[in-house]
Amino acid sequence: MKKCYLLLIFCSFFGQYNQAQVDFIDITQEAGIVQLGLNNGVAIADYNNDGLDDIFATRSILGGQLYRNNGDGSFANATEMAGITTSNSAQFAVWGDLNNDGWLDLFIAARDEGNSLFFNNQDGTFTDMALSAGVGTGTKVKAALLADVDMDGWLDIYLARLGMENILYHNNGNGTFSNITIISGASDPSISMGAVFVDYDNDGDPDLYLTHDANIPNILYRNNGNGTFSNVSVISGANIAAMGMGVDVGDVNNDGWLDIYITNLGANTLLLNNGNGSFTDISQTAGVGDTGMGWGCSFFDFDNDGWQDIYVANDGYFSPKPNLLYRNNGNNTFSVVSADSPLQSMEAGYGFGCFDFDNDGRIDILLANNSGVLGNQLFRNNDSNENNWLKVKLNGVESNSAGIGARLLFKIGDRTLVKEVNGGSGWASQNSLVQHVGLGSAGLVDLLTLNWPSGIIDSFENVAANQILEVTEGETKIVIVEPAPEPDTLKWIAPIGMPSPHDIGMSSATDENSEVKLNFEIQPNPTNQSFSILFEGGLFFSESFQVNVLNAIGQKMHSVKDIKMDAKFNSIKIDASNFSPGIYFVQVQIGGKMMTKILLKT
């Protein structure tokens, strides 16, 4: 796989976070992905390994379409060039590396005809091998998922079907699959609709949750650790009965246990994971019980504040309710913030995918509309708040190469944020495989821990914010795929009750907006012994601050604390004689905020 070893340059603003209004714009026309017809869902992934998420969008009658990300805000229809053809009712698609060659393959399931399994030829084209692989059978599909159910390093395929026995295809590791549905115990012949794999009990293997239509109780299957499942729906309290459609998982209260959100025809449901194998329905107290005709749903942190928000797609033609974006208030309650924004779309919203298509650190949404006049809609996130973020792409070695099923733990101060790589969720859709976490005002992840399906655990300390990382299972090195640009100014936002630099007579070059040049230099740079950090421009903040020196993977090598500048000039000398040759990052930090510059040790 092509890797880009770039220098780390990142920025973080000093001051207090002020919550901005939701700001999404519809850029579908400019992006070139208007797709009219009976659209059903979207599957997001980087199929050509260029670092940009691409799209496969499904629909009835006219077939699905592959859109390649051009990297300039637009997409190209690559369906014909890629050699992808679909049947008329191919409505469900999911990406995953089913042969572990480092390139994502595409599985497409149909409502009326057979399935397709397009293996990636590594040159932008695909070959359908469904029949020879043994996965061509599977009509009446309502959800197609990928997971390594027995943790053998190969992705398996699960199909939830309408009024027919579900199917679990076991990956044999040689390009073929075996139907192990009956052996697995996860057959469920009911009216299955949405489905998602989730490690709800934190035991390291993928469990399975199924939604049902027609007021048939939903099912939670616990993985027994060997690829077989036990029905724990009743004992867990997850057996709600409604007109279930889509489902997604996320940690709404940052307690380390993944919660479940379900859309229905009628009131939606939020099941809070109690951490003891049981769930509590908090839909009403949380304020997320929307009563429209719900289809797609997803947890994602749209404002990068470190709390998982929820977007819901409603069929506004069937039931006159708009789509909704719920902001997580951080106390097990949510507020609707989509009013008067394009996110309120009154089209017939079905599936959708969340992804940062332009790699700007803000999650965007691609919505599939099943009827109406607009076709699919791409909503670009223009949120202008100053919150930080981190994105992580996983490369499995012992585990499946896409890292599906891996769990990521981001420790920030006394909080730990949890993400799990998912092979399909919501309604007929799949979010980006690149894991995106909002950090709020924190400029560092104190500890990043990756729990791989193989059981391997990788940990990294002091990982800087605002960058895209690529981590390979079992390696001690993080590849910085794309750092954020460094600004030449830092904006002053005074904490409540603290005067600005003007008010306390600080000598610094400021304008009416209180933007302050932080002029510090590193001399000599490169160095082979010691170096000095030179500050000038006067005191810009009344608190003491610290300087950290980090190595190339974010580990702290040296720290000087409780530094005070005088009003004229100050410098700090640091001995680097024991540092190994390479790239280091000199970080000035105050109150959880920092600015970083590069040091080269020869």
C-alpha positions as a printed NumPy array, in Angstrom:
array([[  0.   ,   0.   ,   0.   ],
       [  1.297,   3.431,  -0.853],
       [  2.273,   5.414,   2.233],
       [  3.149,   9.049,   2.55 ],
       [  5.711,   9.923,   5.242],
       [  5.104,  13.592,   5.788],
       [  6.29 ,  15.945,   8.45 ],
       [  3.926,  16.698,  11.299],
       [  2.694,  20.243,  11.362],
       [ -0.363,  20.933,  13.408],
       [ -2.124,  23.848,  14.992],
       [ -4.316,  24.498,  17.958],
       [ -5.958,  27.711,  19.084],
       [ -5.516,  29.148,  22.566],
       [ -8.635,  29.975,  24.531],
       [-12.097,  28.92 ,  25.404],
       [-14.377,  27.009,  23.028],
       [-17.517,  28.838,  21.971],
       [-20.145,  26.54 ,  20.487],
       [-21.035,  27.493,  16.907],
       [-24.306,  26.989,  15.091],
       [-24.654,  23.943,  12.863],
       [-23.357,  24.758,   9.391],
       [-23.801,  22.245,   6.548],
       [-24.252,  23.143,   2.877],
       [-25.567,  21.026,   0.002],
       [-22.783,  20.693,  -2.599],
       [-24.207,  17.748,  -4.564],
       [-24.238,  19.556,  -7.912],
       [-20.669,  20.819,  -7.626],
       [-19.468,  17.414,  -6.455],
       [-20.987,  15.707,  -9.507],
       [-22.829,  12.962,  -7.658],
       [-26.456,  13.781,  -8.364],
       [-28.045,  10.344,  -8.673],
       [-31.741,  10.329,  -9.459],
       [-33.923,   7.29 ,  -8.943],
       [-34.913,   5.006,  -6.089],
       [-31.726,   5.436,  -4.069],
       [-31.309,   3.128,  -1.088],
       [-27.941,   3.484,   0.613],
       [-24.25 ,   4.357,   0.313],
       [-21.007,   2.558,   1.158],
       [-17.944,   4.703,   1.822],
       [-14.327,   3.557,   1.447],
       [-10.998,   4.321,  -0.228],
       [-11.007,   1.635,  -2.922],
       [ -7.913,   2.871,  -4.816],
       [ -5.648,   3.583,  -1.809],
       [ -5.105,   7.258,  -2.635],
       [ -6.044,   8.516,   0.842],
       [ -9.468,   9.794,  -0.251],
       [-12.803,   8.179,   0.547],
       [-14.838,   7.087,  -2.484],
       [-18.545,   6.198,  -2.776],
       [-20.63 ,   3.295,  -3.953],
       [-24.285,   4.391,  -4.057],
       [-27.038,   1.783,  -4.458],
       [-30.49 ,   2.181,  -5.995],
       [-33.3  ,   0.082,  -7.413],
       [-33.939,  -0.404, -11.138],
       [-31.023,   1.627, -12.514],
       [-28.203,  -0.089, -10.607],
       [-25.514,   1.177,  -8.238],
       [-22.811,   3.668,  -9.148],
       [-19.141,   3.971,  -8.137],
       [-17.89 ,   7.53 ,  -7.618],
       [-14.131,   8.14 ,  -7.385],
       [-12.994,  11.064,  -5.211],
       [-10.95 ,  13.481,  -7.33 ],
       [ -9.475,  15.262,  -4.314],
       [-10.708,  18.681,  -5.426],
       [-14.226,  18.562,  -4.002],
       [-15.629,  16.62 ,  -6.948],
       [-16.209,  12.965,  -7.84 ],
       [-15.986,  11.067, -11.126],
       [-18.376,   8.281, -12.094],
       [-16.022,   5.322, -12.403],
       [-18.645,   2.552, -12.6  ],
       [-18.106,   1.521, -16.209],
       [-14.327,   1.936, -16.085],
       [-14.198,  -0.193, -12.94 ],
       [-16.215,  -2.978, -14.581],
       [-18.937,  -2.959, -11.951],
       [-22.385,  -4.047, -13.069],
       [-25.3  ,  -4.673, -10.733],
       [-28.725,  -6.244, -10.95 ],
       [-31.824,  -4.08 , -10.869],
       [-32.546,  -4.626,  -7.186],
       [-28.965,  -4.477,  -5.866],
       [-29.669,  -2.212,  -2.904],
       [-27.104,  -3.187,  -0.263],
       [-23.323,  -2.815,  -0.492],
       [-20.366,  -2.996,   1.861],
       [-16.592,  -2.624,   1.472],
       [-13.945,  -4.865,   3.05 ],
       [-10.736,  -6.636,   2.147],
       [-12.083, -10.154,   1.773],
       [ -8.821, -11.659,   0.481],
       [ -6.44 ,  -9.623,   2.685],
       [ -4.365,  -8.261,  -0.183],
       [ -4.464,  -4.653,   1.062],
       [ -7.15 ,  -3.534,  -1.413],
       [-10.823,  -3.183,  -0.541],
       [-13.33 ,  -5.44 ,  -2.274],
       [-17.05 ,  -4.708,  -2.778],
       [-19.907,  -7.018,  -1.808],
       [-23.325,  -6.135,  -3.256],
       [-26.551,  -7.835,  -2.179],
       [-29.874,  -7.807,  -4.015],
       [-33.503,  -7.867,  -3.044],
       [-34.659, -10.125,  -5.892],
       [-31.588, -11.451,  -7.706],
       [-28.3  , -12.977,  -6.531],
       [-25.315, -11.242,  -4.931],
       [-22.091,  -9.91 ,  -6.416],
       [-18.586, -10.055,  -4.937],
       [-16.233,  -7.728,  -6.776],
       [-12.601,  -8.453,  -5.965],
       [-10.314,  -5.448,  -6.372],
       [ -7.78 ,  -5.927,  -9.199],
       [ -5.549,  -3.185,  -7.712],
       [ -5.704,  -1.128, -10.909],
       [ -9.068,   0.608, -10.524],
       [-11.021,  -2.342, -11.9  ],
       [-12.947,  -5.19 , -10.266],
       [-13.92 ,  -8.776, -11.124],
       [-17.155, -10.399,  -9.914],
       [-16.296, -13.718,  -8.266],
       [-19.526, -14.308,  -6.333],
       [-20.394, -17.612,  -7.989],
       [-16.97 , -19.221,  -7.685],
       [-16.672, -17.871,  -4.128],
       [-19.984, -19.488,  -3.189],
       [-21.803, -16.323,  -2.065],
       [-24.142, -15.75 ,  -5.015],
       [-27.278, -16.909,  -3.168],
       [-29.23 , -14.501,  -0.993],
       [-32.484, -12.882,  -2.13 ],
       [-34.74 , -10.66 ,   0.025],
       [-31.648,  -9.088,   1.616],
       [-32.226,  -6.119,   3.946],
       [-28.736,  -5.721,   5.395],
       [-25.271,  -6.845,   4.288],
       [-22.494,  -6.819,   6.897],
       [-18.851,  -7.831,   7.181],
       [-17.201,  -9.072,  10.379],
       [-14.596, -11.597,  11.436],
       [-16.995, -13.631,  13.577],
       [-14.447, -16.276,  14.638],
       [-11.416, -13.951,  14.769],
       [ -9.375, -16.018,  12.311],
       [ -8.164, -12.955,  10.4  ],
       [-10.653, -13.256,   7.5  ],
       [-13.843, -11.243,   7.036],
       [-17.1  , -13.181,   6.938],
       [-20.387, -12.05 ,   5.33 ],
       [-23.752, -11.792,   7.091],
       [-27.033, -11.204,   5.249],
       [-30.193, -10.198,   7.112],
       [-33.257, -11.13 ,   5.038],
       [-36.948, -10.312,   4.969],
       [-39.047, -13.281,   6.106],
       [-36.342, -15.767,   5.202],
       [-33.535, -17.394,   7.119],
       [-30.543, -15.099,   7.426],
       [-27.219, -16.262,   5.995],
       [-23.718, -16.31 ,   7.503],
       [-20.977, -17.028,   4.971],
       [-17.684, -18.079,   6.578],
       [-14.531, -16.934,   4.781],
       [-12.322, -19.974,   4.123],
       [ -9.271, -17.826,   3.415],
       [ -8.815, -19.135,  -0.12 ],
       [-11.317, -17.046,  -2.078],
       [-14.267, -19.249,  -1.155],
       [-16.962, -19.14 ,   1.528],
       [-19.067, -21.724,   3.367],
       [-22.647, -21.297,   4.58 ],
       [-22.465, -21.861,   8.367],
       [-25.784, -20.247,   9.278],
       [-27.281, -23.188,  11.161],
       [-24.018, -24.003,  12.944],
       [-23.619, -20.377,  14.036],
       [-27.029, -20.173,  15.717],
       [-27.732, -16.754,  14.152],
       [-30.256, -17.853,  11.534],
       [-33.312, -15.73 ,  12.542],
       [-36.09 , -16.388,   9.967],
       [-38.123, -13.338,  11.082],
       [-38.746, -10.054,   9.276],
       [-35.171,  -8.77 ,   9.559],
       [-34.454,  -5.183,   8.559],
       [-31.374,  -3.378,   9.89 ],
       [-28.35 ,  -5.098,  11.415],
       [-25.   ,  -4.226,  12.988],
       [-22.071,  -6.059,  14.528],
       [-21.009,  -4.595,  17.888],
       [-18.877,  -5.796,  20.778],
       [-21.519,  -4.796,  23.333],
       [-19.94 ,  -6.747,  26.232],
       [-16.329,  -5.639,  25.665],
       [-15.005,  -9.208,  25.442],
       [-13.17 ,  -8.694,  22.146],
       [-15.46 , -10.482,  19.691],
       [-18.248,  -9.153,  17.42 ],
       [-21.807,  -9.619,  18.667],
       [-24.822,  -9.085,  16.382],
       [-27.928,  -6.913,  16.74 ],
       [-30.934,  -7.28 ,  14.409],
       [-33.974,  -5.009,  14.039],
       [-37.382,  -6.361,  13.023],
       [-40.435,  -4.881,  11.384],
       [-44.066,  -5.687,  12.319],
       [-43.584,  -5.395,  16.108],
       [-41.49 ,  -8.558,  16.264],
       [-38.917,  -8.222,  19.094],
       [-35.391,  -7.334,  18.006],
       [-32.608,  -9.858,  18.586],
       [-29.218,  -9.484,  20.28 ],
       [-26.891, -12.395,  19.531],
       [-23.862, -12.707,  21.847],
       [-20.756, -14.161,  20.221],
       [-19.58 , -17.203,  22.195],
       [-15.997, -16.506,  21.164],
       [-15.822, -19.161,  18.469],
       [-18.097, -17.828,  15.734],
       [-21.279, -19.252,  17.227],
       [-23.948, -17.101,  18.834],
       [-26.42 , -17.229,  21.745],
       [-29.686, -15.278,  21.809],
       [-29.495, -12.93 ,  24.827],
       [-32.25 , -10.553,  23.714],
       [-34.522, -11.044,  26.734],
       [-31.908, -11.127,  29.48 ],
       [-30.199,  -8.024,  28.046],
       [-33.388,  -5.991,  27.649],
       [-32.533,  -5.342,  24.005],
       [-35.651,  -7.141,  22.727],
       [-37.689,  -4.054,  21.996],
       [-40.636,  -4.566,  19.626],
       [-41.542,  -1.87 ,  17.116],
       [-41.47 ,  -1.2  ,  13.382],
       [-37.673,  -1.358,  13.326],
       [-35.543,  -0.162,  10.421],
       [-31.97 ,   1.158,  10.786],
       [-29.499,   0.695,  13.646],
       [-26.113,   2.071,  14.685],
       [-23.848,   1.937,  17.733],
       [-21.836,   4.562,  19.589],
       [-20.794,   5.527,  23.105],
       [-23.15 ,   8.388,  23.979],
       [-21.847,   8.984,  27.526],
       [-18.156,   8.133,  27.054],
       [-18.247,   5.337,  29.626],
       [-16.465,   2.802,  27.407],
       [-19.585,   0.761,  26.524],
       [-21.249,   1.007,  23.117],
       [-24.916,   2.02 ,  23.057],
       [-27.531,   1.222,  20.382],
       [-29.807,   3.574,  18.429],
       [-32.726,   2.191,  16.383],
       [-35.006,   3.963,  13.909],
       [-38.647,   2.919,  13.635],
       [-41.89 ,   3.808,  11.944],
       [-42.901,   5.7  ,  15.055],
       [-40.754,   6.58 ,  18.059],
       [-37.049,   5.791,  17.722],
       [-35.151,   4.016,  20.498],
       [-31.856,   4.693,  22.302],
       [-30.617,   1.761,  24.384],
       [-27.997,   2.755,  26.956],
       [-25.448,   0.045,  27.685],
       [-25.286,  -0.495,  31.45 ],
       [-21.928,  -2.259,  31.264],
       [-23.271,  -5.453,  32.856],
       [-24.788,  -7.17 ,  29.838],
       [-28.036,  -5.195,  29.984],
       [-29.513,  -2.089,  28.347],
       [-31.895,   0.656,  29.479],
       [-34.23 ,   2.481,  27.106],
       [-33.54 ,   6.212,  27.628],
       [-35.171,   7.442,  24.409],
       [-37.651,   9.777,  26.071],
       [-35.358,  11.323,  28.69 ],
       [-32.591,  11.682,  26.089],
       [-34.935,  13.507,  23.702],
       [-34.174,  11.341,  20.652],
       [-37.517,   9.556,  20.18 ],
       [-38.331,  11.098,  16.795],
       [-41.673,   9.752,  15.519],
       [-41.165,  10.018,  11.754],
       [-40.642,   7.209,   9.265],
       [-37.044,   6.573,  10.294],
       [-34.552,   4.738,   8.09 ],
       [-30.855,   5.59 ,   8.243],
       [-29.132,   6.629,  11.476],
       [-25.564,   7.173,  12.564],
       [-23.48 ,   8.281,  15.504],
       [-20.784,  10.801,  14.617],
       [-19.216,  13.865,  16.235],
       [-20.138,  16.643,  13.808],
       [-18.67 ,  19.457,  15.945],
       [-15.563,  17.624,  17.218],
       [-16.428,  18.289,  20.859],
       [-15.734,  14.723,  21.963],
       [-19.39 ,  13.635,  22.229],
       [-21.2  ,  11.386,  19.75 ],
       [-24.109,  13.141,  17.982],
       [-26.885,  11.394,  16.009],
       [-28.254,  12.027,  12.52 ],
       [-31.586,  10.448,  11.49 ],
       [-32.978,  10.106,   7.964],
       [-36.785,  10.177,   7.651],
       [-38.953,   9.403,   4.651],
       [-40.602,  12.821,   4.478],
       [-42.951,  11.623,   1.74 ],
       [-44.381,   8.736,   3.736],
       [-44.571,  10.686,   7.012],
       [-44.133,  14.478,   6.953],
       [-41.199,  14.659,   9.359],
       [-37.808,  16.12 ,   8.42 ],
       [-34.396,  14.551,   8.898],
       [-32.868,  15.46 ,  12.252],
       [-29.418,  16.154,  13.667],
       [-29.248,  15.636,  17.421],
       [-26.367,  17.307,  19.278],
       [-25.103,  15.399,  22.299],
       [-25.278,  17.657,  25.36 ],
       [-22.833,  15.502,  27.306],
       [-25.36 ,  14.49 ,  29.976],
       [-27.374,  11.715,  28.288],
       [-29.614,  14.285,  26.609],
       [-29.646,  15.625,  23.056],
       [-30.869,  18.787,  21.325],
       [-32.138,  19.121,  17.754],
       [-29.799,  21.52 ,  15.92 ],
       [-30.737,  20.902,  12.276],
       [-33.533,  23.476,  12.058],
       [-33.239,  25.822,   9.064],
       [-30.327,  23.838,   7.608],
       [-30.124,  21.579,   4.532],
       [-29.87 ,  18.6  ,   6.91 ],
       [-33.63 ,  18.974,   7.435],
       [-34.186,  17.562,   3.951],
       [-37.84 ,  16.579,   3.387],
       [-36.982,  14.151,   0.596],
       [-37.53 ,  10.428,   1.137],
       [-34.334,   9.886,   3.114],
       [-33.161,   6.262,   3.41 ],
       [-29.532,   5.31 ,   3.993],
       [-26.573,   7.653,   4.398],
       [-22.848,   7.554,   5.074],
       [-20.615,   9.752,   7.237],
       [-17.104,  10.57 ,   6.01 ],
       [-14.607,  13.416,   5.741],
       [-14.483,  13.47 ,   1.941],
       [-12.178,  16.518,   1.743],
       [ -9.92 ,  15.609,   4.708],
       [-10.503,  18.923,   6.478],
       [-11.165,  17.338,   9.873],
       [-14.957,  17.736,   9.756],
       [-17.351,  14.883,   9.032],
       [-19.644,  15.276,   6.02 ],
       [-22.839,  13.358,   5.126],
       [-23.981,  11.691,   1.902],
       [-27.741,  11.022,   1.992],
       [-29.592,   8.564,  -0.277],
       [-33.107,   9.751,  -1.169],
       [-35.498,   7.052,  -2.342],
       [-37.858,   9.419,  -4.131],
       [-38.327,  13.109,  -4.682],
       [-36.628,  15.414,  -7.143],
       [-33.143,  15.959,  -5.684],
       [-31.586,  12.505,  -5.829],
       [-28.738,  11.903,  -3.387],
       [-27.465,  14.859,  -1.364],
       [-23.911,  15.591,  -0.189],
       [-23.824,  17.87 ,   2.861],
       [-20.423,  19.435,   3.481],
       [-19.673,  20.28 ,   7.103],
       [-18.548,  23.9  ,   7.377],
       [-18.497,  24.095,  11.169],
       [-16.021,  26.822,  12.109],
       [-15.429,  26.011,  15.766],
       [-11.877,  25.593,  17.03 ],
       [-12.21 ,  22.039,  18.321],
       [ -9.448,  19.559,  17.566],
       [ -9.723,  16.109,  15.995],
       [ -7.787,  13.007,  15.018],
       [ -8.277,  10.47 ,  12.213],
       [ -6.824,   6.957,  12.229],
       [ -6.618,   4.462,   9.356],
       [ -5.863,   0.869,  10.331],
       [ -3.839,  -1.77 ,   8.486],
       [ -4.367,  -5.232,   9.904],
       [ -1.7  ,  -7.921,   9.686],
       [ -2.81 , -10.788,  11.908],
       [ -6.307,  -9.291,  11.775],
       [ -8.214,  -8.57 ,   8.559],
       [ -6.334,  -5.911,   6.627],
       [ -9.085,  -3.26 ,   6.911],
       [ -9.131,  -3.565,  10.707],
       [-12.893,  -4.178,  10.795],
       [-13.825,  -5.084,  14.346],
       [-10.87 ,  -3.26 ,  15.91 ],
       [-11.573,  -1.041,  18.902],
       [ -9.792,   2.303,  19.372],
       [ -9.509,   3.95 ,  22.802],
       [ -8.554,   7.632,  22.962],
       [ -7.566,   8.692,  26.504],
       [ -7.796,  12.451,  26.947],
       [ -7.29 ,  13.6  ,  30.516],
       [ -9.787,  11.71 ,  32.643],
       [-11.983,  10.741,  29.666],
       [-11.668,   7.807,  27.27 ],
       [-13.437,   7.935,  23.902],
       [-14.264,   4.642,  22.172],
       [-14.577,   3.916,  18.457],
       [-15.102,   0.574,  16.744],
       [-14.416,  -0.106,  13.055],
       [-17.669,  -1.244,  11.5  ],
       [-18.47 ,  -3.306,   8.418],
       [-21.909,  -1.84 ,   7.704],
       [-24.54 ,  -0.071,   9.815],
       [-27.433,   2.386,   9.726],
       [-29.7  ,   1.464,   6.846],
       [-28.114,  -0.25 ,   3.81 ],
       [-24.986,   1.836,   4.364],
       [-21.435,   1.963,   5.622],
       [-19.503,   4.864,   7.136],
       [-15.847,   5.517,   6.387],
       [-13.406,   2.908,   7.671],
       [-11.129,   5.767,   8.762],
       [-11.931,   6.422,  12.417],
       [-12.573,  10.069,  13.26 ],
       [-12.681,  11.342,  16.828],
       [-13.349,  14.869,  18.105],
       [-11.013,  16.043,  20.868],
       [-12.667,  19.277,  21.947],
       [-10.019,  21.704,  23.216],
       [ -7.425,  18.968,  23.837],
       [ -4.352,  19.192,  21.632],
       [ -3.079,  15.743,  22.534],
       [ -4.397,  12.242,  22.938],
       [ -2.582,  11.132,  26.087],
       [ -2.857,   7.463,  25.137],
       [ -4.122,   5.872,  21.924],
       [ -4.81 ,   2.146,  22.352],
       [ -5.747,  -0.162,  19.481],
       [ -7.358,  -3.483,  20.366],
       [ -7.166,  -5.617,  17.221],
       [ -9.477,  -8.592,  16.516],
       [ -6.392, -10.838,  16.703],
       [ -5.899,  -9.898,  20.354],
       [ -2.82 ,  -7.765,  19.622],
       [ -2.803,  -4.436,  21.494],
       [ -0.853,  -1.43 ,  20.197],
       [ -0.459,   1.734,  22.304],
       [  0.944,   5.191,  21.566],
       [  1.44 ,   8.061,  24.019],
       [  1.046,  11.804,  23.467],
       [ -0.381,  11.697,  19.958],
       [ -0.817,  15.195,  18.546],
       [ -4.19 ,  16.433,  17.296],
       [ -5.373,  17.56 ,  13.864],
       [ -3.717,  14.961,  11.669],
       [ -4.493,  11.773,   9.761],
       [ -2.567,   8.747,  10.978],
       [ -2.003,   5.302,   9.532],
       [ -1.251,   2.488,  11.979],
       [ -0.163,  -1.033,  11.07 ],
       [ -0.945,  -3.838,  13.488],
       [  2.024,  -4.805,  15.669],
       [  4.275,  -1.938,  14.555],
       [  5.585,   0.731,  16.916],
       [  5.537,   3.483,  14.306],
       [  2.687,   5.771,  13.31 ],
       [  2.69 ,   7.027,   9.726],
       [  1.528,  10.623,   9.439],
       [ -0.55 ,  10.547,   6.27 ],
       [ -1.68 ,  14.148,   6.29 ],
       [ -0.892,  16.853,   8.824],
       [ -2.918,  20.037,   9.199],
       [ -1.38 ,  23.327,   7.983],
       [  0.309,  25.566,  10.523],
       [ -1.106,  29.094,  10.968],
       [  1.146,  32.085,  11.545],
       [ -1.138,  33.576,  14.201],
       [ -2.902,  32.359,  17.289],
       [ -6.175,  33.941,  18.267],
       [ -6.663,  35.209,  21.828],
       [ -9.95 ,  34.218,  23.47 ],
       [ -9.885,  35.316,  27.084],
       [-11.347,  32.926,  29.667],
       [-14.305,  34.252,  31.642],
       [-13.159,  36.896,  34.105],
       [ -9.648,  37.254,  32.649],
       [ -8.699,  40.527,  30.911],
       [ -7.202,  40.642,  27.444],
       [ -3.538,  41.623,  26.829],
       [ -4.663,  45.214,  26.175],
       [ -6.342,  45.409,  29.568],
       [ -3.267,  44.315,  31.545],
       [ -0.763,  46.4  ,  29.623],
       [  1.096,  43.643,  27.843],
       [  3.556,  44.755,  25.223],
       [  2.668,  42.809,  22.089],
       [  1.602,  43.488,  18.547],
       [ -2.171,  43.024,  18.557],
       [ -5.066,  44.317,  16.505],
       [ -8.652,  44.925,  17.515],
       [ -9.423,  41.2  ,  17.192],
       [ -6.575,  40.404,  19.639],
       [ -4.613,  38.187,  17.27 ],
       [ -1.095,  37.694,  18.636],
       [  1.999,  36.619,  16.773],
       [  3.741,  33.886,  18.732],
       [  7.274,  34.434,  17.499],
       [  9.38 ,  31.604,  18.786],
       [ 12.303,  30.125,  16.949],
       [ 14.469,  27.046,  17.355],
       [ 18.229,  27.64 ,  17.036],
       [ 20.259,  25.947,  15.762],
       [ 17.971,  23.819,  13.628],
       [ 19.185,  21.236,  12.616],
       [ 21.259,  20.519,  15.727],
       [ 23.549,  17.724,  16.84 ],
       [ 23.845,  18.722,  20.51 ],
       [ 21.684,  21.313,  22.273],
       [ 19.207,  23.853,  20.958],
       [ 17.489,  26.982,  22.221],
       [ 13.859,  28.016,  22.013],
       [ 13.793,  31.782,  21.499],
       [ 10.694,  33.778,  22.414],
       [ 10.111,  37.407,  21.514],
       [  7.244,  39.798,  21.307],
       [  6.58 ,  40.067,  25.013],
       [  4.28 ,  38.289,  27.377],
       [  1.134,  37.127,  25.6  ],
       [ -0.562,  35.162,  28.368],
       [ -0.463,  35.634,  32.143],
       [ -0.312,  31.91 ,  33.019],
       [  2.858,  29.875,  33.143],
       [  3.32 ,  27.377,  30.35 ],
       [  5.493,  24.414,  29.43 ],
       [  7.617,  23.152,  26.582],
       [  7.539,  19.53 ,  25.464],
       [  9.776,  17.783,  22.964],
       [  8.134,  14.812,  21.206],
       [  9.658,  12.184,  18.976],
       [  8.282,  11.164,  15.566],
       [  5.503,   8.964,  17.004],
       [  4.387,  11.506,  19.592],
       [  6.274,  10.152,  22.637],
       [  7.439,  12.799,  25.113],
       [ 11.267,  12.978,  25.238],
       [ 11.764,  16.118,  27.348],
       [  9.597,  18.568,  29.263],
       [ 10.157,  21.934,  30.963],
       [  7.265,  23.16 ,  33.107],
       [  6.113,  26.368,  34.855],
       [  7.851,  28.74 ,  32.452],
       [  7.238,  32.497,  32.642],
       [  8.172,  35.008,  29.928],
       [  9.291,  38.497,  30.752],
       [  8.072,  41.451,  28.725],
       [ 11.188,  41.728,  26.605],
       [ 12.833,  38.482,  25.637],
       [ 13.276,  34.983,  26.951],
       [ 14.962,  31.777,  25.837],
       [ 15.164,  28.178,  26.988],
       [ 18.099,  25.87 ,  26.287],
       [ 17.54 ,  22.112,  25.978],
       [ 20.192,  19.4  ,  25.813],
       [ 19.435,  17.064,  22.893],
       [ 22.735,  15.168,  22.88 ],
       [ 21.021,  11.935,  23.954],
       [ 18.316,  12.179,  21.258],
       [ 18.645,   9.794,  18.334],
       [ 18.952,  11.408,  14.884],
       [ 15.577,  12.178,  13.316],
       [ 12.564,  14.481,  13.419],
       [ 11.283,  15.911,  16.709],
       [  8.481,  18.305,  17.569],
       [  8.937,  21.214,  19.94 ],
       [  5.633,  22.052,  21.545],
       [  4.672,  25.137,  23.548],
       [  1.669,  24.249,  25.699],
       [ -0.637,  26.239,  27.937],
       [ -3.968,  25.18 ,  29.406],
       [ -4.292,  22.149,  27.122],
       [ -3.537,  24.236,  24.   ],
       [ -0.31 ,  24.25 ,  22.088],
       [  1.69 ,  25.261,  19.042],
       [  4.319,  22.965,  17.556],
       [  7.407,  23.45 ,  15.389],
       [  9.76 ,  20.927,  13.853],
       [ 13.302,  20.175,  15.067],
       [ 15.774,  18.063,  13.099],
       [ 18.41 ,  16.216,  15.173],
       [ 21.442,  15.164,  13.121]])
